[in-house]
Each structure stands twice: as C-alpha cells, then as structure tokens.
PDB file of C-alpha atoms in Angstrom:
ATOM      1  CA  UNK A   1     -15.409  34.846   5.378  1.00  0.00           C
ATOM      2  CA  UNK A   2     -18.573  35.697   3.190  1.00  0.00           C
ATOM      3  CA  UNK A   3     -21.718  34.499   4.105  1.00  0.00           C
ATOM      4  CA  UNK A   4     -22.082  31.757   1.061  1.00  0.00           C
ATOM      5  CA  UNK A   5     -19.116  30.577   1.513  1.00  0.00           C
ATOM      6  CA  UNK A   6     -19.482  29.900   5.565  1.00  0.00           C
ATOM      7  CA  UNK A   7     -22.663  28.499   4.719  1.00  0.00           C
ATOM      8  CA  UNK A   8     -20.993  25.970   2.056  1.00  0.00           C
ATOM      9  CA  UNK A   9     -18.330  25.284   5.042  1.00  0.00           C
ATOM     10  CA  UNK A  10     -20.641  23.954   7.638  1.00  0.00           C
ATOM     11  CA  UNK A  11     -23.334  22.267   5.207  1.00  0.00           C
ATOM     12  CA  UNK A  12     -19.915  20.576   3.913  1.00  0.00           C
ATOM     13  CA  UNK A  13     -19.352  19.345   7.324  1.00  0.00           C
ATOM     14  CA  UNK A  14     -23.024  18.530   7.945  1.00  0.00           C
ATOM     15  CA  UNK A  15     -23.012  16.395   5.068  1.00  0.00           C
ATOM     16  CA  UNK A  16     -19.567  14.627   5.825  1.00  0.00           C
ATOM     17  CA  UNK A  17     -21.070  13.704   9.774  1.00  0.00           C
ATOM     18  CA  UNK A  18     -23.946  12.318   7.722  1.00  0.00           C
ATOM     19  CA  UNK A  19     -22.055   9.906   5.476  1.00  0.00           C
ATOM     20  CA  UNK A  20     -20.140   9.102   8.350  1.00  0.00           C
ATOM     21  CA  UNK A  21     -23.161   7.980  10.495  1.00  0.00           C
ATOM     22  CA  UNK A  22     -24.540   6.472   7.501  1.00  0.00           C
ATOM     23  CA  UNK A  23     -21.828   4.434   7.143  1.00  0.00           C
ATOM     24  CA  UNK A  24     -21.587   3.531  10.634  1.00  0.00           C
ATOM     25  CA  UNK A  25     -25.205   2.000  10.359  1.00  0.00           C
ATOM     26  CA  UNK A  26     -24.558   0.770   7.249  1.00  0.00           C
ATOM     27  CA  UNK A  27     -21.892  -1.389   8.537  1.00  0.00           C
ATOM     28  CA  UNK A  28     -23.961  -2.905  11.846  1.00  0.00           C
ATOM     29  CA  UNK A  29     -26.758  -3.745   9.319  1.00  0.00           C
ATOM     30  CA  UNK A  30     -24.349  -5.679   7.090  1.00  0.00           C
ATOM     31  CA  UNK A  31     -22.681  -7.152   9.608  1.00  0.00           C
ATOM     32  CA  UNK A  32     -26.323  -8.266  11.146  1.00  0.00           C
ATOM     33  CA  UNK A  33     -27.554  -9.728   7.908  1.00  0.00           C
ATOM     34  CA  UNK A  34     -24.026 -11.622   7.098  1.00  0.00           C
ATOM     35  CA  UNK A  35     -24.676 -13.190  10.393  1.00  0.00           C
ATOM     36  CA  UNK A  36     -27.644 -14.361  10.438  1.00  0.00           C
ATOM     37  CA  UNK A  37     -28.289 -15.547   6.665  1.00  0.00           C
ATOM     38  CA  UNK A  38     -24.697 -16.475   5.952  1.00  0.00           C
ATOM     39  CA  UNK A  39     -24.245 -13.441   3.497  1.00  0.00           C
ATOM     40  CA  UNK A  40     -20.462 -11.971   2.898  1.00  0.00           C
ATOM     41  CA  UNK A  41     -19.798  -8.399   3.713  1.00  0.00           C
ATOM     42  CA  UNK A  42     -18.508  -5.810   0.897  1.00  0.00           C
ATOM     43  CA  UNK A  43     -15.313  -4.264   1.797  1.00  0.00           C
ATOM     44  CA  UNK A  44     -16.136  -0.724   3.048  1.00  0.00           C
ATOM     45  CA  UNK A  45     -13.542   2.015   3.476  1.00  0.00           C
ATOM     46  CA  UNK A  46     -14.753   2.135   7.007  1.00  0.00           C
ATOM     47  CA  UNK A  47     -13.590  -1.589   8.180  1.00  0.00           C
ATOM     48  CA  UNK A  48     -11.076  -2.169   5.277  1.00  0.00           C
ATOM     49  CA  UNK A  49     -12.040  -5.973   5.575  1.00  0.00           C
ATOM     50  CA  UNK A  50     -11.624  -8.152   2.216  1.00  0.00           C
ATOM     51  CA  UNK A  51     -13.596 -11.416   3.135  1.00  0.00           C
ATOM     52  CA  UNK A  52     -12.046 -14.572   0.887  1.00  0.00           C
ATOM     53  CA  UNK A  53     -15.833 -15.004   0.809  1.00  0.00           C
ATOM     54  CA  UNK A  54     -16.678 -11.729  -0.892  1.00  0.00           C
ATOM     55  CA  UNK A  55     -13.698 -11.755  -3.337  1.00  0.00           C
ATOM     56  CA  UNK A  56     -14.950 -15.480  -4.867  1.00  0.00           C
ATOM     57  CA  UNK A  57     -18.016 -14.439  -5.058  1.00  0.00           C
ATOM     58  CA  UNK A  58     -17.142 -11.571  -7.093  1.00  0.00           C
ATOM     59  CA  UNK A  59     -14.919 -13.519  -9.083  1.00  0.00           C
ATOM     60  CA  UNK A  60     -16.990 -15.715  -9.865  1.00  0.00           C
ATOM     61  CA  UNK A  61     -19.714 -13.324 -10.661  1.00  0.00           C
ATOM     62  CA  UNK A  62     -17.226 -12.414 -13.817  1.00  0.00           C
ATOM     63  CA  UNK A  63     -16.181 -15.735 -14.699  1.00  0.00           C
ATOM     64  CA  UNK A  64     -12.732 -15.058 -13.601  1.00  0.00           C
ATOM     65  CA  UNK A  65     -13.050 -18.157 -10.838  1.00  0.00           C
ATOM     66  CA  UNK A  66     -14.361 -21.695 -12.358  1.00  0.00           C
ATOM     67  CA  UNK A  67     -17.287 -22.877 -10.179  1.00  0.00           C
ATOM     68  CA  UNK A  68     -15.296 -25.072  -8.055  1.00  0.00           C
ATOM     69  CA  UNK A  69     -12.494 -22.416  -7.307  1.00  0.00           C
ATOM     70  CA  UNK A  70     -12.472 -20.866  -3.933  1.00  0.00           C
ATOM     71  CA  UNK A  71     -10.273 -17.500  -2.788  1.00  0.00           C
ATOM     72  CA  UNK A  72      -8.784 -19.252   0.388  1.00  0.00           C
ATOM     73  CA  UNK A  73      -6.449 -16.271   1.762  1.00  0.00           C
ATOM     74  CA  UNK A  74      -6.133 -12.589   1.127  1.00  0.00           C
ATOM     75  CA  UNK A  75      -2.793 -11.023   2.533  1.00  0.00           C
ATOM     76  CA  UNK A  76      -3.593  -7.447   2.317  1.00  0.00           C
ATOM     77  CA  UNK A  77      -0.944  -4.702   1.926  1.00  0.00           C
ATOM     78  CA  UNK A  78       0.491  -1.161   0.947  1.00  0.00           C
ATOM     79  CA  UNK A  79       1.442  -0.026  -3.007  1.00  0.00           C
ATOM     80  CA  UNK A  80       5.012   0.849  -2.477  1.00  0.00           C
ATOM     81  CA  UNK A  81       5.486   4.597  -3.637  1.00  0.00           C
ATOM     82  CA  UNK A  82       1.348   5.689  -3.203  1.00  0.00           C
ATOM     83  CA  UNK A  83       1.664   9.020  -1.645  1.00  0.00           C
ATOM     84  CA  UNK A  84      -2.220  10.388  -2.744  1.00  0.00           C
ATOM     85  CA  UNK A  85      -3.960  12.361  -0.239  1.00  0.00           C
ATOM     86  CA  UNK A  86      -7.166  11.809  -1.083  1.00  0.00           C
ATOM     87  CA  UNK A  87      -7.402   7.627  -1.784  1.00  0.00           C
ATOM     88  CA  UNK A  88      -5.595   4.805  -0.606  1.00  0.00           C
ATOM     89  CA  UNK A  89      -3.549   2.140  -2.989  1.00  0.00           C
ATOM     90  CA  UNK A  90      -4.007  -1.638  -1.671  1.00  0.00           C
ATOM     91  CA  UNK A  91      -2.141  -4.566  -3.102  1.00  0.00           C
ATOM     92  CA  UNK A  92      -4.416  -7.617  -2.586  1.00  0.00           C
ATOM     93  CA  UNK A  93      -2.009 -10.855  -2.666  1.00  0.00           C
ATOM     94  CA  UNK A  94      -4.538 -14.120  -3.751  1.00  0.00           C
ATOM     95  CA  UNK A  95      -4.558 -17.629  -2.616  1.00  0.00           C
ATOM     96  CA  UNK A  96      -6.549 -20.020  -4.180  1.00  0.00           C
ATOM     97  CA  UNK A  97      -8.014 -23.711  -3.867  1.00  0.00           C
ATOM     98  CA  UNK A  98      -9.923 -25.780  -6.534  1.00  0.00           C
ATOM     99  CA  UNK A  99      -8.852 -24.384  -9.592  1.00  0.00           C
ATOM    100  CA  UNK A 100      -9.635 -26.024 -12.713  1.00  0.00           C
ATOM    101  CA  UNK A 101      -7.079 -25.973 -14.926  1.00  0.00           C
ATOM    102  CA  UNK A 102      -9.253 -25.664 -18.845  1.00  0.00           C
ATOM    103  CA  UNK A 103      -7.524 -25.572 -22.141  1.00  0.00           C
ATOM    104  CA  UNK A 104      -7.472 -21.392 -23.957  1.00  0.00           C
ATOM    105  CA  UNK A 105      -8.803 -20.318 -20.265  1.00  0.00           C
ATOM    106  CA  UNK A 106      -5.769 -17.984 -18.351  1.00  0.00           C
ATOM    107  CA  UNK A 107      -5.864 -18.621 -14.369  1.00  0.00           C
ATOM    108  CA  UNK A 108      -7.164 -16.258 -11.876  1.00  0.00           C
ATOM    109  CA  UNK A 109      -5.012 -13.277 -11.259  1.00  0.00           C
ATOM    110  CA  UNK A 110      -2.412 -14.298  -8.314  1.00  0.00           C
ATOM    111  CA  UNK A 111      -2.983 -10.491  -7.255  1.00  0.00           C
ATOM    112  CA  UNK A 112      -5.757  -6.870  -7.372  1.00  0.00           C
ATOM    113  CA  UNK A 113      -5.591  -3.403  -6.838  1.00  0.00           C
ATOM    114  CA  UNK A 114      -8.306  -2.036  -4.492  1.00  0.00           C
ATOM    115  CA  UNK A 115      -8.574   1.964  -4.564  1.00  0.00           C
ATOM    116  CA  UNK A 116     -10.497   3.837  -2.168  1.00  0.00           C
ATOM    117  CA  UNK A 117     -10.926   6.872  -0.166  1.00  0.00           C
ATOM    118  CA  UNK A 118      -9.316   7.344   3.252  1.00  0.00           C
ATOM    119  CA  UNK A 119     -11.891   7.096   6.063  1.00  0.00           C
ATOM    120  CA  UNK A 120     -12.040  10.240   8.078  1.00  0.00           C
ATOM    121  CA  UNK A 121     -14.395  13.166   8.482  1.00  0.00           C
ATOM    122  CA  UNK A 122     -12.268  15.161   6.430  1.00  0.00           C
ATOM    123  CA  UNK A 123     -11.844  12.735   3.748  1.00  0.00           C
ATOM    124  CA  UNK A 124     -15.358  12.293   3.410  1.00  0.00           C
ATOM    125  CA  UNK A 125     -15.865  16.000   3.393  1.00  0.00           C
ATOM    126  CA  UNK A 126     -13.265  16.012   0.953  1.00  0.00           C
ATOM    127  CA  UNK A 127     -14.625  13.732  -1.203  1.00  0.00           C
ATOM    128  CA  UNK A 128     -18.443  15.148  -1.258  1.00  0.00           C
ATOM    129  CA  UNK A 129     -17.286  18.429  -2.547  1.00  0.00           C
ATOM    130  CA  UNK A 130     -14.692  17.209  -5.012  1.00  0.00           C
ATOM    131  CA  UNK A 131     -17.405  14.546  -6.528  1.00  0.00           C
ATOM    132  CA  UNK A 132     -14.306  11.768  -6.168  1.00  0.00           C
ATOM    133  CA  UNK A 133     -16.970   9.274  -5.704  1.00  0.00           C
ATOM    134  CA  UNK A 134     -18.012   9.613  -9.657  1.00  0.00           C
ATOM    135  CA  UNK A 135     -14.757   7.554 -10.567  1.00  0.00           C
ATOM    136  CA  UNK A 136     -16.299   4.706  -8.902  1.00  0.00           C
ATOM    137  CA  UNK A 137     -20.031   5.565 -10.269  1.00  0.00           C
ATOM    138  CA  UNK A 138     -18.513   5.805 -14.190  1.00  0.00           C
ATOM    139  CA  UNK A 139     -16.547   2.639 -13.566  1.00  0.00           C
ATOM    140  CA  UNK A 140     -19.416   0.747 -13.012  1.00  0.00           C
ATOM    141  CA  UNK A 141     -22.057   2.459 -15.953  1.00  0.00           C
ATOM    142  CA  UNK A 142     -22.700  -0.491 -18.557  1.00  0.00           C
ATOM    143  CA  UNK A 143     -21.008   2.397 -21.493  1.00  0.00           C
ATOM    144  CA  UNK A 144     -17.806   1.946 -19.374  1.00  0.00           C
ATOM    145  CA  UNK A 145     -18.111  -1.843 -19.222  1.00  0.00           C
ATOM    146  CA  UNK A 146     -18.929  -3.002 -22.694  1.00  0.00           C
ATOM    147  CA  UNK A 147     -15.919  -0.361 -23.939  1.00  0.00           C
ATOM    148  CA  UNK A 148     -13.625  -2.246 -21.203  1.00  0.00           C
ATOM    149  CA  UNK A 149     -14.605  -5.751 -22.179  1.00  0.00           C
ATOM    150  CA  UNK A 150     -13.993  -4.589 -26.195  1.00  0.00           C
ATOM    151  CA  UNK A 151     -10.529  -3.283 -25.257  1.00  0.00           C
ATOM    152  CA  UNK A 152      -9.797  -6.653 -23.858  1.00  0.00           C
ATOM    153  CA  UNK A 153     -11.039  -8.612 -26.510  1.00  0.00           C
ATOM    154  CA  UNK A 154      -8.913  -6.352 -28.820  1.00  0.00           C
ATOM    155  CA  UNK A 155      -5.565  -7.244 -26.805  1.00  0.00           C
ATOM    156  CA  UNK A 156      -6.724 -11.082 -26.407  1.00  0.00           C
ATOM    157  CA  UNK A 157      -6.697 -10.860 -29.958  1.00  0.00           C
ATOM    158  CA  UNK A 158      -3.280  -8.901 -30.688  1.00  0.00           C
ATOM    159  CA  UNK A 159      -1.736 -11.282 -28.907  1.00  0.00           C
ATOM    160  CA  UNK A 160      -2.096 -13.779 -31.825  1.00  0.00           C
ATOM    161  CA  UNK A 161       1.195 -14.171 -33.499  1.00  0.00           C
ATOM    162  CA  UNK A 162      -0.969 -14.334 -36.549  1.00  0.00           C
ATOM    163  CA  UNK A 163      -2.009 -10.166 -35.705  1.00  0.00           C
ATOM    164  CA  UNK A 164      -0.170  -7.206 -36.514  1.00  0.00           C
ATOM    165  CA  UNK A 165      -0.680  -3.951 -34.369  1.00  0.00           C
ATOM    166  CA  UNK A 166      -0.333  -0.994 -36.420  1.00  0.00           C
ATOM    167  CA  UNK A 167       1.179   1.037 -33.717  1.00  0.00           C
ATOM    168  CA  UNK A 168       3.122   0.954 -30.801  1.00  0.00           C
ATOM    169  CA  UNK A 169       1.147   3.290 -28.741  1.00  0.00           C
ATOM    170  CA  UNK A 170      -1.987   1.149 -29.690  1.00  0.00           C
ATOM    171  CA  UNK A 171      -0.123  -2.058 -28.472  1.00  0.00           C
ATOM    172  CA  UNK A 172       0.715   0.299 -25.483  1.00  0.00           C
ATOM    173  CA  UNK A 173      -2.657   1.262 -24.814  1.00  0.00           C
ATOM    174  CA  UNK A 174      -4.388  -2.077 -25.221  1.00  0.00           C
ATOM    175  CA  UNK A 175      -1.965  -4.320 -22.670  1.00  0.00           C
ATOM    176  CA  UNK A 176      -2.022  -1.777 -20.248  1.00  0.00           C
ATOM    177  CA  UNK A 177      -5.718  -0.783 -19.671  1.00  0.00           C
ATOM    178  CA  UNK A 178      -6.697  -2.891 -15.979  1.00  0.00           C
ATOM    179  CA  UNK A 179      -9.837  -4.317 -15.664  1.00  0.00           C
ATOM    180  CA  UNK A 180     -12.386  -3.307 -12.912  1.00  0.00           C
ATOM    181  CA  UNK A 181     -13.663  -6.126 -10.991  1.00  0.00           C
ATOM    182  CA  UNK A 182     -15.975  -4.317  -8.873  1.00  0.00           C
ATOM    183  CA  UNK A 183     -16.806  -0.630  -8.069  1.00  0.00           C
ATOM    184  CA  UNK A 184     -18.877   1.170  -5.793  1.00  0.00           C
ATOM    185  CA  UNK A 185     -19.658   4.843  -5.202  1.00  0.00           C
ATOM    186  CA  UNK A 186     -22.043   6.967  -3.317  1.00  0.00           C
ATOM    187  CA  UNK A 187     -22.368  10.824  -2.492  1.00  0.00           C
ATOM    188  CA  UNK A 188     -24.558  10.390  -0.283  1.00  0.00           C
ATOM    189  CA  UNK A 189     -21.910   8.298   1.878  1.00  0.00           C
ATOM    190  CA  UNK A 190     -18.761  10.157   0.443  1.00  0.00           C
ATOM    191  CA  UNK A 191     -17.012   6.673  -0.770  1.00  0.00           C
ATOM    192  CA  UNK A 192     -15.845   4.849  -3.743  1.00  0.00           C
ATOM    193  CA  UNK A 193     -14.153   1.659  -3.460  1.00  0.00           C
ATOM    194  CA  UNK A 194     -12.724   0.124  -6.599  1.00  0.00           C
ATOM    195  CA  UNK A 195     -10.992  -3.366  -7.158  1.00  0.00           C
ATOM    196  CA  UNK A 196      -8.866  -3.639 -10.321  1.00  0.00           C
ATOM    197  CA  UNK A 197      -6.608  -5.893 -12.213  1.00  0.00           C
ATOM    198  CA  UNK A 198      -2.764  -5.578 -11.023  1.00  0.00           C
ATOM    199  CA  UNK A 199      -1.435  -4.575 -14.473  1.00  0.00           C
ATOM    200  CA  UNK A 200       2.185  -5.638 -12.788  1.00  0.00           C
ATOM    201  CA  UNK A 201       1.043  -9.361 -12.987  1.00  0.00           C
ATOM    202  CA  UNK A 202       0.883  -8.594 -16.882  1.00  0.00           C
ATOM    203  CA  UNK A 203       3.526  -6.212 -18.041  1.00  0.00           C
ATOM    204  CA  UNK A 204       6.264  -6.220 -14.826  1.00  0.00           C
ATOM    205  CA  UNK A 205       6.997  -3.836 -12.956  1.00  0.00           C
ATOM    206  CA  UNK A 206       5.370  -0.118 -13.011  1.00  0.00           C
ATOM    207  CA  UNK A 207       5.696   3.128 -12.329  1.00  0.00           C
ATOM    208  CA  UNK A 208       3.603   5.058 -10.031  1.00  0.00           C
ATOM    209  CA  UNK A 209       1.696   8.212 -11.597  1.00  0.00           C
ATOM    210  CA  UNK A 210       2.509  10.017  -8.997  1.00  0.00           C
ATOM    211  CA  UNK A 211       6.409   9.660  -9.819  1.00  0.00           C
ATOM    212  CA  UNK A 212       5.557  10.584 -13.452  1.00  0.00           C
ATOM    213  CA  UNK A 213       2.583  13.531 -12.384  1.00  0.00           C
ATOM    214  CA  UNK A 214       3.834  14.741  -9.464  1.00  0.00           C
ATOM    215  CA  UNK A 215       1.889  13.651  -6.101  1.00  0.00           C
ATOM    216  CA  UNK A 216      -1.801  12.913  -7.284  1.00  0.00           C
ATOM    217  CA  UNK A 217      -4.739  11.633  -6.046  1.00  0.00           C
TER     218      UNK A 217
END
C-alpha cells in the first residue's frame, strides 16, 4: 500500500473513533440536560430513540400539530424491501391526542420516514469519507426549504379541480416530492438523520429505489 494512501486509511479510522466518542458524550450530555430541565432528546443514530416528546415538538415547530395536539405513541419499525448499506429506512407509525379538527387544514400525517446512517465504526468511517452527511446538511439550507415549501404550494394548488397541469410528469413530480420535517448532519460526528413525509400516506403504495436502481444507498 503507498504511503498516502495508508496514511488516508488510519486518519480515516482516527476520525471515525472520534465521531464515535463524540457521540458517545454527546449523548450523556443530552441525556443530563433532558433530565434535569425537562428538555426532549433528538433521535441520534446512536440510541435510535424517537421520544413522542421530540416528534410534537417538531411538529409543532412546522405547524403540522395544532397547539393542543400531542404525539402520544410512536411504534417504530423496518421499510419492507430497504436493503442500503450505508443508511437505514424507518417507518414511524403516529398516534395522536388533541387534535383539532379546522376547516381547509389536512390532519397530521398518521405516519414518517426517518433516514439515517447505521451506527458502527465502519459506518461512520464510511460516511466521513463519502461526505453522506451533506444530504442531511443540504436538506436543511433555507435554498432547499423555501424551493420545498413552493413545490408544495404548487401541488396544494393543482389539486383544485378548477387547475389544469400541463403535464403528466409535472403532476408526477409535484405529488410525489416528501417533505423534510427535520434534518441533521455533521462531519465532524459522521451522521445525518433525516425525518420525512411517508409519500405512501399520499399516493399508495411505492416502490423501493433500490428495486428500480439496483441496491442503493
């Protein structure tokens, strides 16, 4: 092996035993302040722990959840057919409890998508060199947001029976773009963690990329 690349090996594994330890801390310190100011945790990749706490608040953050709606139970579980090697597919399954029904407002999504990296020294090696963690990072740039939130205002629109859609593939495009809820990505700790509208809960059933693609990330 030449010398740059053995050097690029073990400062690749230097910086993966970093993020790890990082995240290690990261955790205890969360998990300190939650307990002793009441705060909820973020789900990290590390303890893949969804809090009913964490989720309202975020949901409520984006207006998705009226003010006296509360997430009350998260069953957590597997996307049939994910076979990525790099990230992990979660289907979050949403009870709620004090949801105001309002006139021209839809409901809160019965179900979300979380995507995020799989938790092991290699993954997180993995992940530092690839850059997977700039998903997450672009995800969450205002650019990305304010072209998301147009796209949806777009299809809330085309869905007037008074609006025609030029194209098929536009129509296409516009009901099947998911919304991102919340996203988080670091380098430095070799993670992204995404949670995204289930696009099943709006157009049926899907196909997996991966059965289209071949086996993806």
């Amino acid at each position: 092996m030449p010398a740059y690349a053995r050097a690029h090996y073990l400062i690749s594994w230097f910086r993966a035993i970093r993020a790890y330890v990082l995240t290690v801390f990261r955790q205890f310190k969360w998990e300190l302040f939650a307990s002793l100011l009441g705060h909820s945790i973020p789900p990290s990749p590390y303890k893949m722990v969804i809090t009913p706490q964490w989720l309202t608040e975020v949901l409520k953050k984006d207006g998705v959840l009226s003010k006296t709606g509360k997430v009350e139970q998260i069953q957590v579980r597997d996307v049939e057919g994910n076979l990525g090697m790099a990230a992990t597919m979660k289907r979050l399954t949403v009870t709620y409890s004090g949801v105001s029904i309002i006139e021209n407002i839809p409901p809160p999504p019965p179900s979300f998508i979380v995507k995020s990296h799989i938790f092991s020294f290699a993954g997180l090696r993995r992940n530092i060199c690839s850059g997977n963690h700039r998903e997450a990072v672009f995800y969450a740039t205002p650019q990305f947001t304010s072209a998301l939130l147009h796209a949806h205002q777009r299809k809330f629109i085309s869905s007037s029976p008074n609006t025609i859609i030029s194209t098929p593939s536009m129509k296409q495009t516009q009901s099947s773009l998911p919304k991102i809820y919340y996203s988080r990505g670091s380098r430095a700790f070799g993670e992204y963690f995404i949670l995204m509208e289930d696009l099943k809960n709006q157009i049926g059933e899907t196909v997996s990329v991966q059965m289209v693609f071949g086996n993806q990330c």
